[in-house]
Coordinates of C-alpha atoms in Angstrom, one line a residue:
Chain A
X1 CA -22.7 35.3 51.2
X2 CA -21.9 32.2 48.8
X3 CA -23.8 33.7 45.9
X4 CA -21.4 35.9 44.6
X5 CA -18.6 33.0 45.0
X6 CA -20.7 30.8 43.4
X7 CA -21.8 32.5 40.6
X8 CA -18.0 33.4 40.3
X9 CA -17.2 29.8 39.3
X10 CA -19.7 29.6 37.2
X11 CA -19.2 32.6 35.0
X12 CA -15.7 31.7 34.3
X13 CA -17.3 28.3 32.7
X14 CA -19.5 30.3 30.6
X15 CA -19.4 30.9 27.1
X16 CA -19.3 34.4 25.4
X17 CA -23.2 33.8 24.5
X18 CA -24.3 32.5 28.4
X19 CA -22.2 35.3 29.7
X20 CA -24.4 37.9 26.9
X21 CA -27.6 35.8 28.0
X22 CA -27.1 36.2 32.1
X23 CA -25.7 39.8 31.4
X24 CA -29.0 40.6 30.0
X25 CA -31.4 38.6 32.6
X26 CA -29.2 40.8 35.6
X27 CA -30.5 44.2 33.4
X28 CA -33.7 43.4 33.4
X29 CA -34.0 42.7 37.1
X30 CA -32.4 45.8 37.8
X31 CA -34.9 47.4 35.4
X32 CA -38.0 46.1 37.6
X33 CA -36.2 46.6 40.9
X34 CA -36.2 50.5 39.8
X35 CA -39.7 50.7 38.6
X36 CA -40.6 49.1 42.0
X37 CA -38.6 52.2 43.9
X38 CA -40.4 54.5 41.7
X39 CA -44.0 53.3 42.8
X40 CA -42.8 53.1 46.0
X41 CA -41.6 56.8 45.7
X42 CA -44.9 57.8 44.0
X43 CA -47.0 56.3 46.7
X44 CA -45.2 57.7 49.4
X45 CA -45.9 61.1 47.8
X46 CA -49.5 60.4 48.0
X47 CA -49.3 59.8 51.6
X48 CA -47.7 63.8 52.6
X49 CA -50.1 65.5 50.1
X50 CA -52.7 63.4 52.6
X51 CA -51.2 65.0 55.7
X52 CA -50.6 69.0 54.3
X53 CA -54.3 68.4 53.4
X54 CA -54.8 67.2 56.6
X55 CA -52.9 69.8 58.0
X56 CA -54.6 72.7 56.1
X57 CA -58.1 71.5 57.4
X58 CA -56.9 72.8 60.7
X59 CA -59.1 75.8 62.0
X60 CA -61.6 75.8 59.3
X61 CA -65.0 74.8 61.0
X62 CA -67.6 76.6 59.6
X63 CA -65.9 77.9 56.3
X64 CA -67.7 77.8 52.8
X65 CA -66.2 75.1 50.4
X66 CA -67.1 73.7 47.3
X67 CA -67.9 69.8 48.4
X68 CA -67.0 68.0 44.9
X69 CA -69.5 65.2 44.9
X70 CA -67.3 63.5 41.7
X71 CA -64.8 64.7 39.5
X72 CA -66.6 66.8 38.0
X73 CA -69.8 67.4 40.3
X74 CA -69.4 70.5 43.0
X75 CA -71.9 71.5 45.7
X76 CA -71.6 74.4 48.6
X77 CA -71.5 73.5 51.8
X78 CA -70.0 73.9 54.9
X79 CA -67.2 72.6 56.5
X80 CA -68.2 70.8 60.0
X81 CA -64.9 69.1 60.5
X82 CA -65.3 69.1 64.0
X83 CA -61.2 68.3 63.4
X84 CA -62.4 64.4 62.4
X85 CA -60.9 63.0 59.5
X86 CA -61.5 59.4 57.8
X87 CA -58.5 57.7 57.1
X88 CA -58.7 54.6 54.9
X89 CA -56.1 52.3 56.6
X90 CA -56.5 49.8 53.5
X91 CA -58.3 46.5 52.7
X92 CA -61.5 48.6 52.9
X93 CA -61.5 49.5 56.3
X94 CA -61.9 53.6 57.3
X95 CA -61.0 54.9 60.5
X96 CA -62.6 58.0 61.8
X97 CA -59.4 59.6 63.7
X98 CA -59.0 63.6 65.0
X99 CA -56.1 65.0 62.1
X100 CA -53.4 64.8 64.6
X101 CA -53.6 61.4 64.4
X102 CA -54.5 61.3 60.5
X103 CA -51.2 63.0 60.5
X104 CA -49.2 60.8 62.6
X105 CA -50.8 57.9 60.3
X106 CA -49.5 59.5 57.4
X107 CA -46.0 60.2 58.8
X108 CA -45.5 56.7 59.8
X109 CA -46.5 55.0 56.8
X110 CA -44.1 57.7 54.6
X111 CA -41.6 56.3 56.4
X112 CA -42.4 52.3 56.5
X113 CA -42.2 53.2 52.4
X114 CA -38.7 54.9 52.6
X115 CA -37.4 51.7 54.5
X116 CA -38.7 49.4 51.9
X117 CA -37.0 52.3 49.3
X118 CA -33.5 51.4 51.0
X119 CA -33.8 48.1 51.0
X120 CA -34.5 47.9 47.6
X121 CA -31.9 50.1 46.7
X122 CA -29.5 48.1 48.6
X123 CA -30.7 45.2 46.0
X124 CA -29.8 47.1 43.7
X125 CA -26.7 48.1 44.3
X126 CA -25.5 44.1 44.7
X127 CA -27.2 43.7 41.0
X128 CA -25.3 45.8 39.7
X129 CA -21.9 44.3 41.4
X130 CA -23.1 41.3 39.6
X131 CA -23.2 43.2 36.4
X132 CA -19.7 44.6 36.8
X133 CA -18.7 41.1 37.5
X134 CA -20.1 39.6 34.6
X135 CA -18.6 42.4 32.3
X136 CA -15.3 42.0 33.2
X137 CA -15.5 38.2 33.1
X138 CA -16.8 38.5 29.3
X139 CA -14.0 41.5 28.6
X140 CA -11.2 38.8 29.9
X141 CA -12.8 36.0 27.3
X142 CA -12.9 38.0 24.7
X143 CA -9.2 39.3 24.7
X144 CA -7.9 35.5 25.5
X145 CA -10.5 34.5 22.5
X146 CA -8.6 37.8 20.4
X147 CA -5.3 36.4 21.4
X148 CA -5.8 32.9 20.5
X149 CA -6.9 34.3 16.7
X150 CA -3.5 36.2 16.5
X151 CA -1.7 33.2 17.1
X152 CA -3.8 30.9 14.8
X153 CA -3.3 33.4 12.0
X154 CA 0.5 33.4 13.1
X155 CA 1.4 29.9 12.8
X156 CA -0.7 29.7 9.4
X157 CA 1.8 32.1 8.1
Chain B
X1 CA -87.0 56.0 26.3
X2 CA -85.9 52.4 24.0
X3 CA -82.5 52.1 24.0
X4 CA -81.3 50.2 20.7
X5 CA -78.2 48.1 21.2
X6 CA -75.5 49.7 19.3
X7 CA -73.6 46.9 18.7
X8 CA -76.6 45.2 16.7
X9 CA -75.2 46.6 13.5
X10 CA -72.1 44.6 13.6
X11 CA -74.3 41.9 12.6
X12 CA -75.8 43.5 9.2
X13 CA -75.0 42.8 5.7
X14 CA -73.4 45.7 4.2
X15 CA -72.7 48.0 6.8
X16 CA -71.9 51.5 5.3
X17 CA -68.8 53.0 6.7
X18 CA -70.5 56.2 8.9
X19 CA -67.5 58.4 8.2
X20 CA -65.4 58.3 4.9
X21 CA -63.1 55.2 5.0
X22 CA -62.3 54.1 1.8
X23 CA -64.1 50.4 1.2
X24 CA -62.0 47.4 -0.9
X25 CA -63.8 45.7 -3.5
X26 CA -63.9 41.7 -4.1
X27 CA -61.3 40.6 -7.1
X28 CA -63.7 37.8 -8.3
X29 CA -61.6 37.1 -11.5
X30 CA -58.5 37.0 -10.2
X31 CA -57.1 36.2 -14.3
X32 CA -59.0 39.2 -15.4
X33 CA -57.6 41.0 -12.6
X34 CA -54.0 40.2 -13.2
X35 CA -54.0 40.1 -17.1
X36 CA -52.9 44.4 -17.1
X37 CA -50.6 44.5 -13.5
X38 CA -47.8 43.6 -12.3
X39 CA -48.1 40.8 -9.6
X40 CA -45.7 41.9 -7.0
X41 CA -47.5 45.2 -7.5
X42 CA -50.6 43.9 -6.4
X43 CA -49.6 42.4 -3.8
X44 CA -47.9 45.1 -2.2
X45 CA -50.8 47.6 -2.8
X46 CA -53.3 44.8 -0.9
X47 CA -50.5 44.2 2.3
X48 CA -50.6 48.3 2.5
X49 CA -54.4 48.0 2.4
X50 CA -54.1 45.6 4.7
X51 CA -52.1 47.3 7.4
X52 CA -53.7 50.1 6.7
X53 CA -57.4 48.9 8.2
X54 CA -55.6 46.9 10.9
X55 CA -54.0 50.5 12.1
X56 CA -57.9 51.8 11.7
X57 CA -59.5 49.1 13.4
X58 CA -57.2 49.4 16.8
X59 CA -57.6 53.1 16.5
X60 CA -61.7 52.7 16.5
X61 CA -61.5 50.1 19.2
X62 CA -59.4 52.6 21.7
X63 CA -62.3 55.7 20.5
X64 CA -65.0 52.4 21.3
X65 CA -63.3 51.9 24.7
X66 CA -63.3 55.6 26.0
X67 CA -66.7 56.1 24.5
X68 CA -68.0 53.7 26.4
X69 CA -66.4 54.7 29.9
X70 CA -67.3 58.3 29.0
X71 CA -70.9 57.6 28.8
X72 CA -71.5 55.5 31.7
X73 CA -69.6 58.8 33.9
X74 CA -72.3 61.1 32.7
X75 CA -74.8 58.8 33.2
X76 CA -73.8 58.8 36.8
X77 CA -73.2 62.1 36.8
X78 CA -76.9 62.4 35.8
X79 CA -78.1 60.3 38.5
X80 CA -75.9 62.0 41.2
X81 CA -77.5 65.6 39.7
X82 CA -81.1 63.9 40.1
X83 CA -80.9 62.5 43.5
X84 CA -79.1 66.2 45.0
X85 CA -82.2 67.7 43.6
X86 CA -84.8 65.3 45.4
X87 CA -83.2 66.3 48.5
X88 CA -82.9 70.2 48.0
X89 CA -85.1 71.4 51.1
X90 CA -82.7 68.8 53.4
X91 CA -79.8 70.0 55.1
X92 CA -77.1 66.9 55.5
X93 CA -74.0 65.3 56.0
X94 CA -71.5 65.0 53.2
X95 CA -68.4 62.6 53.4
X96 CA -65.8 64.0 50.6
X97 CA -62.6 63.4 49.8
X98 CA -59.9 65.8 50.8
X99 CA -57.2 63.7 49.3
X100 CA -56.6 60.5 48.7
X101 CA -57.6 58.0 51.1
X102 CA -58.4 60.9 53.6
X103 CA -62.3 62.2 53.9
X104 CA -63.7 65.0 56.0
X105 CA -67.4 65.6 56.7
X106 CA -69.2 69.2 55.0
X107 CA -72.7 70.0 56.1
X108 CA -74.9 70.8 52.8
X109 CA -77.9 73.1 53.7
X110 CA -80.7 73.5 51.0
X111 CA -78.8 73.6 47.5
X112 CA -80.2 75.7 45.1
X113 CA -77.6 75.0 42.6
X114 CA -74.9 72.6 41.6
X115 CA -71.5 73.4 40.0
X116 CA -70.5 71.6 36.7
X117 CA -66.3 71.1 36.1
X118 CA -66.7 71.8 32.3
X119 CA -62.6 70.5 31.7
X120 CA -60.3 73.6 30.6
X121 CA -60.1 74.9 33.7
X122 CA -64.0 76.1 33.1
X123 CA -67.0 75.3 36.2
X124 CA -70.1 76.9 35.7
X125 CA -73.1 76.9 38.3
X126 CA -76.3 75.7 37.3
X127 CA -80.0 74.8 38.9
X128 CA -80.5 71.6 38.9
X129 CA -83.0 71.9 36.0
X130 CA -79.9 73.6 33.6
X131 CA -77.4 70.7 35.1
X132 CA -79.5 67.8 33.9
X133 CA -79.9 70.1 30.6
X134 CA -75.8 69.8 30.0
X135 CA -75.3 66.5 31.2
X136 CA -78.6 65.0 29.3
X137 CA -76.9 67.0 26.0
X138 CA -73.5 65.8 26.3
X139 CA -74.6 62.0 27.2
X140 CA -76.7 62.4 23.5
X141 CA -73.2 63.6 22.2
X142 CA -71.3 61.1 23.2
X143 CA -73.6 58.2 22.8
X144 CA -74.1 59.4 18.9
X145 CA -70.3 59.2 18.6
X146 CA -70.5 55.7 20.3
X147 CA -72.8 54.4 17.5
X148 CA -71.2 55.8 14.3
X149 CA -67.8 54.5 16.2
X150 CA -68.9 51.0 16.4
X151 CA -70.3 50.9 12.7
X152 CA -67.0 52.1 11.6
X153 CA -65.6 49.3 13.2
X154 CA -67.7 46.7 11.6
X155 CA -67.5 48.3 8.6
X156 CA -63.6 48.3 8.7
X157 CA -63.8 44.8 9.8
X158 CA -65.4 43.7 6.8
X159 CA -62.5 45.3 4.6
X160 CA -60.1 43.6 6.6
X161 CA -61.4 40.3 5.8
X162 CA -62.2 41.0 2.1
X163 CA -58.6 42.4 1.7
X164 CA -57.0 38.9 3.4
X165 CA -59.5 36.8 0.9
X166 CA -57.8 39.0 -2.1
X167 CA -54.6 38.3 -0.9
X168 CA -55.1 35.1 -0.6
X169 CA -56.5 33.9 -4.0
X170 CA -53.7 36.4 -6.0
X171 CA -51.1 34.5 -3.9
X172 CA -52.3 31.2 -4.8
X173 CA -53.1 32.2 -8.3
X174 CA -49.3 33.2 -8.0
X175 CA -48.2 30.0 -6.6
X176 CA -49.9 28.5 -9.4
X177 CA -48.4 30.2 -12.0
X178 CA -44.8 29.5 -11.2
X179 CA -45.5 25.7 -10.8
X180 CA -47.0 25.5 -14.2
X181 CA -44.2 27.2 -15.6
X182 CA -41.8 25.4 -14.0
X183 CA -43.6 22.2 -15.3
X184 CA -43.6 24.3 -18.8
X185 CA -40.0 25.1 -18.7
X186 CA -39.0 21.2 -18.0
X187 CA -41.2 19.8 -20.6
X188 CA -39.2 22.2 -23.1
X189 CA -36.0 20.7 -21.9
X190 CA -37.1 17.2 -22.1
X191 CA -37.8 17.8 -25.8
X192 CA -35.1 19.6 -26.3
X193 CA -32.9 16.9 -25.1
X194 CA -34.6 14.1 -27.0
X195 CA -33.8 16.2 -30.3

């Protein structure tokens, strides 16, 4: 782990205006690291309101439903499940699949999106060292910058 | 049915605005103009103009925008409504989608009649005949607002640019003020200093 090291050195050759300038490029990534975990979140959501809908098909061959056609187009029919689902695996491809397995699908991708979730949170979390890192570096500059003012003005006196 | 291109209009002289937007008019004398007002007046009223049909012009293109998607959903809407109907004495397999990404098969037997989401929480059935009465109306509605839309726009656009040529020939009328002043004011000192 040389990067924090490194970037150690380096701050402490920084000027108050690189320090303000690196400070504000480590915010922003830690800006778009947590938009990323929320569209992770959000699509992992998607994937368990496909499995209870999956779930709730169960035991319904033969029951009356509105088949929407488009958003705003209904039909009646019939469901004729026969307890098949398609599943769009992605790149275009749909699997016909029984809804255990639509489930198990599901459940497995949910969690391939919560370990992408911690490992972006872990990213974060070392950001945000950094952060803390560069504050304190720019708090210690400014005092020694405060106290070498004092003395100025001293000896002028 | 002959479908005119609404966009044909944008390339008229003198389009008329189709709802009430105020219109600019030309400042051919800009002397004239000027002789009774005070110039940094002027020139603020015109940059207010100014922003004023910019903030109208982005507006109009959004309303163009959604127009435009609107219309081509009820036009498939209408085709959908059309095709169900050809086949209403077939009984057949439906692939729908149960949520996203999943779809589960419905058999459809016969339809006598379709069911319209309306929006506000409103669905009415229909026969086929009633659907395509709805959806035919709405698509005139929306394809009405779609032309008056665009001829607002080119209508606006036109102000825009008569409103930048304004600006333009006060500021250089100003520009050319000051320098001859300036050239005034050191020919008076010149004289001045030769007394």
């Amino acid at each position: 782990m040389a990067e924090p090291a490194q970037q150690q050195v380096n701050l402490a050759t920084l000027s108050l205006e690189q320090l303000q300038l690196v400070r504000e490029q480590v915010e922003e990534e830690i800006q778009q690291l947590s938009e990323s975990i929320q569209q992770l979140r959000h699509a992992s959501n998607k994937y368990l309101e496909a499995k209870d809908a999956m779930g709730g098909l169960k035991g319904t061959e033969g029951k009356e439903i509105l088949v929407p056609l488009t958003s705003s187009i209904y039909i009646s029919g019939k469901i004729n499940a026969n307890e098949k689902v398609l599943v769009d695996i992605g790149t275009g491809y749909f699997v016909e699949m029984g809804i255990d397995q639509g489930q198990g699908f599901s459940t497995r991708k949910v969690q391939l999106i919560q370990e992408q979730v911690n490992k972006v949170q872990q990213a974060i979390t070392i950001k945000r060292q950094n952060l803390d890192q560069i504050m304190q570096v720019a708090q210690g500059k400014l005092a020694l910058y405060k106290q070498q003012q004092a003395q100025a003005q001293q000896a002028e006196k | 049915m002959t479908e005119v291109d609404p966009y044909k209009i944008l390339f008229e002289q003198d389009i008329k605005s189709a709802s009430n937007i105020p219109s600019v008019t030309f400042i051919s004398n800009v002397d004239d103009f000027l002789k009774d007002k005070v110039i940094d007046e002027v020139f603020n009223r015109l940059q207010e103009a100014h922003q004023k049909y910019k903030y109208y012009e982005s507006k109009l293109t959004n309303n163009v925008s959604l127009l435009t998607v609107r219309a081509k959903q009820l036009q498939e809407s209408l085709d959908i409504v059309e095709r169900v109907e050809k086949k209403k004495d077939d009984t057949y397999n439906v692939q729908y989608e149960l949520s996203e990404g999943v779809y589960s098969s419905a058999e459809v037997k016969e339809p006598k009649s379709i069911y319209l989401w309306l929006g506000a929480n409103v669905m009415l059935e229909y026969s086929f005949e009633e659907a395509g009465e709805v959806l035919r109306k709405n698509k005139e509605s929306v394809d009405r607002q779609l032309k008056e839309t665009i001829q607002d726009l080119g209508f606006v656009k036109d102000q825009i640019t008569t409103t930048d040529v304004n600006i333009s020939r006060v500021y250089n009328y100003d520009v050319l003020q000051k320098r001859k002043q300036k050239q005034n004011k050191g020919r008076e000192e010149e004289e001045e200093e030769e007394k």
